[in-house]
Short mmCIF file of C-alpha atoms in Angstrom, two decimals:
data_model
loop_
_atom_site.label_atom_id
_atom_site.label_comp_id
_atom_site.label_asym_id
_atom_site.label_seq_id
_atom_site.Cartn_x
_atom_site.Cartn_y
_atom_site.Cartn_z
CA MET A 1 19.46 -12.02 12.81
CA THR A 2 18.52 -9.50 10.11
CA ASP A 3 17.48 -6.05 11.30
CA LEU A 4 14.01 -5.34 9.91
CA THR A 5 13.38 -2.15 11.88
CA PRO A 6 14.16 0.15 8.89
CA TYR A 7 11.09 -1.20 7.09
CA PHE A 8 8.83 0.31 9.75
CA THR A 9 10.85 3.13 11.32
CA ARG A 10 9.51 6.43 10.04
CA SER A 11 11.47 9.58 9.26
CA ASP A 12 10.50 10.99 12.67
CA GLY A 13 12.15 7.97 14.36
CA ALA A 14 8.90 6.28 15.42
CA TYR A 15 8.41 2.56 14.84
CA VAL A 16 4.92 2.03 13.37
CA PHE A 17 3.57 -1.20 11.91
CA ALA A 18 0.06 -2.18 10.81
CA ARG A 19 -1.49 -4.84 8.61
CA TRP A 20 -5.02 -5.35 7.33
CA GLY A 21 -7.50 -6.55 9.90
CA ARG A 22 -10.28 -7.36 7.43
CA PRO A 23 -10.60 -8.79 3.91
CA ILE A 24 -9.49 -6.39 1.18
CA VAL A 25 -12.13 -5.12 -1.25
CA PRO A 26 -10.43 -3.16 -4.05
CA VAL A 27 -11.90 -0.73 -6.56
CA VAL A 28 -9.96 1.19 -9.22
CA PHE A 29 -11.11 4.47 -10.81
CA GLY A 30 -9.92 6.21 -13.95
CA VAL A 31 -8.58 3.27 -15.99
CA ASP A 32 -9.84 0.98 -18.73
CA ASP A 33 -11.03 -2.58 -18.11
CA ALA A 34 -7.69 -4.10 -19.10
CA THR A 35 -5.75 -2.02 -16.56
CA LEU A 36 -8.43 -2.66 -13.95
CA SER A 37 -7.95 -6.40 -14.42
CA VAL A 38 -4.16 -6.04 -14.09
CA PHE A 39 -4.51 -4.10 -10.83
CA LYS A 40 -6.97 -6.50 -9.28
CA GLY A 41 -4.75 -9.42 -10.31
CA ALA A 42 -1.70 -7.82 -8.66
CA ILE A 43 -3.62 -7.08 -5.47
CA GLU A 44 -4.91 -10.65 -5.37
CA ALA A 45 -1.39 -12.03 -5.86
CA VAL A 46 -0.01 -10.03 -2.93
CA VAL A 47 -3.01 -10.92 -0.75
CA VAL A 48 -2.42 -14.62 -1.49
CA LEU A 49 1.27 -14.18 -0.66
CA ALA A 50 0.27 -12.71 2.70
CA ASN A 51 -2.21 -15.55 3.29
CA HIS A 52 -4.84 -12.86 3.75
CA LYS A 53 -8.28 -12.60 2.12
CA MET A 54 -10.20 -10.55 -0.43
CA ASP A 55 -13.95 -10.09 -0.55
CA GLU A 56 -16.66 -8.68 -2.79
CA VAL A 57 -17.89 -6.07 -0.34
CA ASP A 58 -16.84 -4.45 2.94
CA THR A 59 -19.83 -4.21 5.26
CA GLU A 60 -18.74 -0.81 6.59
CA LEU A 61 -17.29 0.91 3.53
CA GLY A 62 -18.39 -1.09 0.48
CA ALA A 63 -14.84 -1.00 -0.90
CA ASN A 64 -11.87 -0.45 1.42
CA LEU A 65 -8.95 -0.20 -1.02
CA MET A 66 -9.60 2.59 -3.49
CA VAL A 67 -7.16 3.43 -6.28
CA PHE A 68 -7.65 6.68 -8.19
CA PHE A 69 -5.87 7.55 -11.43
CA CYS A 70 -5.75 11.11 -12.74
CA ARG A 71 -3.78 13.33 -15.11
CA ASP A 72 -4.00 16.37 -12.86
CA TRP A 73 -4.39 16.42 -9.08
CA ALA A 74 -7.22 18.97 -9.44
CA GLU A 75 -9.37 16.17 -10.90
CA LEU A 76 -9.65 14.64 -7.43
CA THR A 77 -11.72 17.58 -6.20
CA GLU A 78 -14.30 16.74 -8.86
CA VAL A 79 -14.79 13.11 -7.75
CA PRO A 80 -18.26 12.88 -6.14
CA HIS A 81 -18.19 12.40 -2.35
CA LEU A 82 -14.41 11.90 -2.25
CA ASP A 83 -14.14 14.82 0.17
CA ARG A 84 -16.28 12.78 2.60
CA LEU A 85 -13.82 9.88 2.46
CA VAL A 86 -10.68 12.01 2.50
CA PRO A 87 -10.79 14.86 5.02
CA ASP A 88 -9.17 18.11 3.89
CA LEU A 89 -9.10 16.96 0.29
CA ALA A 90 -8.58 20.45 -1.17
CA PRO A 91 -5.50 21.25 0.98
CA LEU A 92 -4.12 17.79 0.17
CA VAL A 93 -4.51 18.42 -3.56
CA ALA A 94 -2.74 21.75 -3.17
CA ARG A 95 0.19 20.08 -1.35
CA LEU A 96 0.47 17.37 -4.01
CA GLN A 97 0.47 20.00 -6.77
CA GLN A 98 3.13 22.04 -5.00
CA ALA A 99 5.32 18.97 -4.48
CA ASP A 100 4.80 17.85 -8.11
CA ALA A 101 4.07 14.40 -6.65
CA ASN A 102 2.88 11.51 -8.80
CA GLN A 103 1.56 9.22 -6.05
CA TYR A 104 0.16 9.39 -2.55
CA ARG A 105 -1.35 6.90 -0.11
CA ILE A 106 -3.66 7.39 2.87
CA PHE A 107 -4.48 4.70 5.44
CA ARG A 108 -7.31 4.41 7.93
CA PHE A 109 -7.17 2.19 10.98
CA ASP A 110 -9.63 0.26 13.12
CA ASP A 111 -9.91 0.32 16.91
CA HIS A 112 -7.17 -2.32 17.19
CA GLY A 113 -4.74 -0.36 15.03
CA GLY A 114 -5.12 -2.64 12.00
CA ILE A 115 -5.61 -1.20 8.51
CA LYS A 116 -9.30 -0.89 7.64
CA ALA A 117 -9.01 1.22 4.47
CA ALA A 118 -6.42 2.61 2.07
CA PHE A 119 -6.66 5.27 -0.63
CA VAL A 120 -4.08 5.31 -3.42
CA PHE A 121 -3.79 8.35 -5.69
CA LEU A 122 -1.72 8.13 -8.87
CA ARG A 123 -1.06 11.04 -11.22
CA LEU A 124 0.02 9.78 -14.62
CA ASP A 125 2.91 12.14 -15.25
CA ALA A 126 5.70 11.56 -17.78
CA HIS A 127 7.40 9.10 -15.41
CA LEU A 128 4.42 6.94 -14.45
CA ASP A 129 3.26 6.93 -18.07
CA GLN A 130 6.41 4.95 -18.89
CA VAL A 131 5.84 2.32 -16.18
CA PRO A 132 4.13 -0.87 -17.45
CA ALA A 133 0.70 -1.42 -15.90
CA ASP A 134 1.70 -4.73 -14.29
CA THR A 135 4.77 -3.16 -12.67
CA LEU A 136 2.82 -0.19 -11.36
CA ALA A 137 0.04 -2.46 -10.09
CA LEU A 138 2.39 -4.81 -8.24
CA SER A 139 4.32 -1.92 -6.72
CA GLN A 140 1.16 -0.30 -5.36
CA ALA A 141 -0.25 -3.61 -4.10
CA VAL A 142 2.94 -4.24 -2.13
CA GLN A 143 2.91 -0.74 -0.66
CA VAL A 144 -0.61 -1.06 0.75
CA ILE A 145 -0.48 -4.64 2.09
CA VAL A 146 1.20 -3.33 5.27
CA LEU A 147 2.00 0.11 6.60
CA TRP A 148 5.64 0.54 5.61
CA SER A 149 7.90 3.35 6.75
CA ASP A 150 7.95 6.40 4.52
CA LEU A 151 11.66 5.59 4.08
CA ALA A 152 11.32 1.82 3.58
CA PHE A 153 12.01 1.80 -0.16
CA THR A 154 14.02 4.99 -0.58
CA ASP A 155 17.26 3.16 -1.36
CA THR A 156 15.97 -0.15 -2.73
CA PRO A 157 12.56 -0.47 -4.41
CA PRO A 158 10.31 -3.39 -3.46
CA LEU A 159 10.43 -4.76 -7.02
CA ALA A 160 13.31 -6.08 -9.11
CA LEU A 161 13.56 -6.73 -12.85
CA ILE A 162 14.21 -10.32 -13.90
CA ASP A 163 14.39 -10.94 -17.64
CA GLY A 164 12.61 -7.64 -18.18
CA LYS A 165 9.70 -8.52 -15.87
CA ALA A 166 9.06 -6.85 -12.54
CA VAL A 167 8.90 -9.25 -9.58
CA LEU A 168 8.66 -8.75 -5.85
CA ARG A 169 12.03 -8.92 -4.13
CA PRO A 170 12.24 -12.17 -2.12
CA GLU A 171 13.28 -10.37 1.06
CA VAL A 172 10.23 -8.09 0.88
CA ALA A 173 7.96 -11.07 0.20
CA ASP A 174 9.38 -12.77 3.29
CA VAL A 175 8.61 -9.75 5.48
CA ILE A 176 5.02 -9.65 4.19
CA ARG A 177 4.53 -13.35 4.92
CA ALA A 178 5.97 -12.96 8.41
CA ALA A 179 3.84 -9.88 9.09
CA TYR A 180 0.68 -11.88 8.41
CA ASP A 181 1.65 -14.82 10.59
CA PRO A 182 -1.49 -15.37 12.73
CA VAL A 183 0.48 -15.08 15.95
CA MET A 184 1.78 -11.62 15.00
CA PRO A 185 -0.16 -8.52 16.07
CA LEU A 186 -2.30 -6.37 13.75
CA ALA A 187 -0.33 -3.31 14.80
CA ALA A 188 2.84 -2.53 16.73
CA ARG A 189 4.82 0.49 17.90
CA ASP A 190 7.59 -1.30 19.76
CA PRO A 191 10.75 -2.06 17.72
CA ALA A 192 10.81 -5.48 19.42
CA HIS A 193 8.13 -6.35 16.88
CA ALA A 194 10.85 -6.32 14.21
CA LEU A 195 12.76 -9.00 16.14
CA ARG A 196 9.67 -11.22 16.12
CA LEU A 197 9.31 -10.63 12.39
CA ALA A 198 12.97 -11.46 11.76
CA ALA A 199 12.58 -14.73 13.66
CA ARG A 200 9.91 -15.75 11.16
CA VAL A 201 11.90 -14.81 8.07
CA GLN A 202 13.64 -17.93 6.83
CA ARG A 203 15.56 -16.51 3.89
CA PRO A 204 18.94 -14.83 4.63
CA MET A 205 18.67 -11.18 3.65
#
């Protein structure tokens, strides 16, 4: 049986898994309509893969998956009310600037441990500027559909290029499908969860 624990074992050694416990309602800031359409299409494709749902509005938050594009991290401090959604926004911006990061994700969880909101921040530096919109969109959609380990894709990215087009790696798609099996829990901190996932993955990895 394939060992899936590395997908959800964090750099501190803790096993932490979570999936969405409510329909996903995405909104994208800082891009044109064409890019917005690409992002929403990618999110929808991954949600369909997971056999999960999207909706027009989240009753608690309005939108629960927020994607922000910027050229400079300092722009985030100028977004109205963002500091209410993201605690300690100013220190976070300072850390991102110091690390010269180009992306960052924050998750919020419900009382059952499931994902109830995610915030994706993308700084269009020289590297991200070269990434096609559909590739960037699919990559981000995959990385918010479940709570992966911070090390999950260090060695192998979740996407592969086939005939010049970015596609989701089959083994990653299988893990997502298994994670959203109705009999699987919304959240888990016991590595035995990975054994249950592996039992539902049909494809040899």
